[in-house]
Amino acid sequence: MKPVKLLAIDTSCDDTSAAVVENGRKMLSNVVSGQSEIHEKYGGIVPELASRRHVEIIWPTVDEALKKSNTSLNEIDAICVCYGPGLIGSLLVGTSFAKSLAYAADKPLIAVNHLEGHMFSPFLLADPENGQTPTLPFICLLVSGGHTSMYVVHEYGKYEELGRTRDDALGEAYDKVAKMLGLGYPGGPHIDRLAKKGDPKSINFPRPYLHGSFDFSFSGLKTAVRNFIKSQQKINSMEDICASFQKSAIDVILRKISNAIKTTGVHSISLVGGVAANSALRQQMDAQQKDENYTLFLPPLNLCTDNAAMIGACGYEHYKRGFFSSMALNPQAYLPL
Ligand code: KG4
Ligand code: ZN
């Protein structure tokens, strides 16, 4: 049977991304045009600058994704676009572009939730014939700059939320701690790098376990880091602060996963979202899966942070079921799963 080729677009935040995905599994191209250099000096994303940059580079990004996949627009079966949650101005650029292209090229349009996109990132395989994708049901821990939630994925479209953050998302806490330390944006990769050289036991930051709940709360941990930094005449060891902050956060995650396995009896776990790129978290979950007898599914690093390929992987599930969107599609800044 002829493979289904989807063009996918994500402009939910500060990355402009386009991809061509075959049968929801095989990534024929995945172009991500980042904007870190624009936002870095502000220590966070400036929404208006993000939207303007999306306008400038969306067409070249889509064009590059088509060229890299050796696919012409004629060969595309449908156009998938992320319509939320995210920055409204950024989403507006992606959805307007996708609608125009779908109309002009007479292609069906598929609207994809960004969170559901992250959830489908482990289904993209380098070698779709041989690789392993999560087996249903699985527990999905989504840790990004905007979200920290844990779900049981029973099947496509049936997601049971076990818990979510009550305040800061974990990626946001990483970014804010990095800002306090004068590191660049996004902060996660900087902390990840410095933590490797630090002692995780040097500072005893709090571990917000929220006993008896699967919810998360990282704002107290972030404040504890701020108070520690303020109490110092000068910062002696950035590496130790990074390693100790990270250790607290990872301890909480590992405990929540362990509890979720016991409560649900589900032994397949996937870790997705930008923070899933964290090297210590990946290593410690890899070690935990042996101790606690679960199977861990991790997307490759480039599919943890925002990308359009995951929108294509999820969009394929919509395509198979004939879930197409009308031209009245509007972006939504707040969009639950
Ligand atoms: O999924 P994502 O690209 O965007 C959202 O949907 O939010 O996640 C971005 C977040 C940022 O907060 C960034 O600091 C964090 O992911 N991040 C990391 C790492 N790489 C990116 N956090 C910890 N360690 C990393 N290596
Ligand atoms: Zn994201």
CSV table of C-alpha atoms and ligand atoms in Angstrom, one decimal, residues 12-15 85 114-115 118 142-147 170-175 185-193 246 272-279 301 304-307 310, ligand 1:
chain,number,residue,atom,x,y,z
A,12,SER,CA,4.0,26.8,19.4
A,13,CYS,CA,6.8,28.6,21.1
A,14,ASP,CA,10.1,29.9,19.8
A,15,ASP,CA,11.1,27.1,17.4
A,85,PRO,CA,-1.3,25.1,23.7
A,114,HIS,CA,1.2,20.1,21.1
A,115,LEU,CA,1.1,17.9,24.3
A,118,HIS,CA,5.1,15.2,22.6
A,142,LEU,CA,5.7,14.9,30.0
A,143,VAL,CA,8.3,17.4,31.3
A,144,SER,CA,8.8,20.5,29.2
A,145,GLY,CA,9.1,24.3,29.6
A,146,GLY,CA,5.4,24.7,29.9
A,147,HIS,CA,4.1,21.4,31.3
A,170,LEU,CA,10.2,21.6,35.6
A,171,GLY,CA,11.7,23.2,32.4
A,172,GLU,CA,10.6,26.6,33.7
A,173,ALA,CA,12.4,25.9,37.0
A,174,TYR,CA,15.6,24.9,35.1
A,175,ASP,CA,15.3,28.1,33.1
A,185,TYR,CA,18.5,30.7,27.8
A,186,PRO,CA,17.2,28.0,27.6
A,187,GLY,CA,18.8,27.1,30.9
A,188,GLY,CA,18.2,23.3,30.9
A,189,PRO,CA,21.2,22.4,28.7
A,190,HIS,CA,23.5,24.8,30.7
A,191,ILE,CA,22.6,23.3,34.0
A,192,ASP,CA,22.8,19.8,32.5
A,193,ARG,CA,26.4,20.5,31.4
A,246,GLN,CA,19.0,18.7,39.6
A,272,VAL,CA,9.0,13.1,26.7
A,273,GLY,CA,9.3,16.9,26.4
A,274,GLY,CA,12.4,19.2,26.5
A,275,VAL,CA,13.6,18.1,30.0
A,276,ALA,CA,13.6,14.5,28.7
A,277,ALA,CA,16.9,15.6,27.0
A,278,ASN,CA,18.5,15.9,30.4
A,279,SER,CA,21.4,13.5,30.5
A,301,LEU,CA,17.5,14.0,22.0
A,304,CYS,CA,12.6,15.8,23.1
A,305,THR,CA,12.6,19.5,22.5
A,306,ASP,CA,10.0,21.0,20.2
A,307,ASN,CA,9.9,19.6,16.7
A,310,MET,CA,6.1,14.6,16.6
B,1,KG4,O1,9.5,20.7,25.0
B,1,KG4,P1,10.2,22.0,24.9
B,1,KG4,O2,11.2,22.2,23.8
B,1,KG4,O3,9.2,23.2,24.9
B,1,KG4,C1,8.0,23.2,25.5
B,1,KG4,O4,7.0,22.7,25.0
B,1,KG4,O5,8.0,23.8,26.6
B,1,KG4,O6,10.9,22.2,26.3
B,1,KG4,C2,11.8,23.3,26.5
B,1,KG4,C3,12.3,23.2,28.0
B,1,KG4,C4,13.1,24.4,28.4
B,1,KG4,O7,12.7,24.8,29.7
B,1,KG4,C5,14.6,23.9,28.5
B,1,KG4,O8,15.4,24.5,29.5
B,1,KG4,C6,14.3,22.4,28.8
B,1,KG4,O9,13.2,22.0,28.0
B,1,KG4,N1,15.5,21.6,28.4
B,1,KG4,C7,16.3,20.9,29.3
B,1,KG4,C8,17.3,20.3,28.6
B,1,KG4,N2,17.1,20.6,27.2
B,1,KG4,C9,16.0,21.4,27.2
B,1,KG4,N3,16.1,20.8,30.6
B,1,KG4,C10,17.1,20.0,31.3
B,1,KG4,N4,18.1,19.4,30.6
B,1,KG4,C11,18.3,19.5,29.3
B,1,KG4,N5,19.3,18.9,28.7
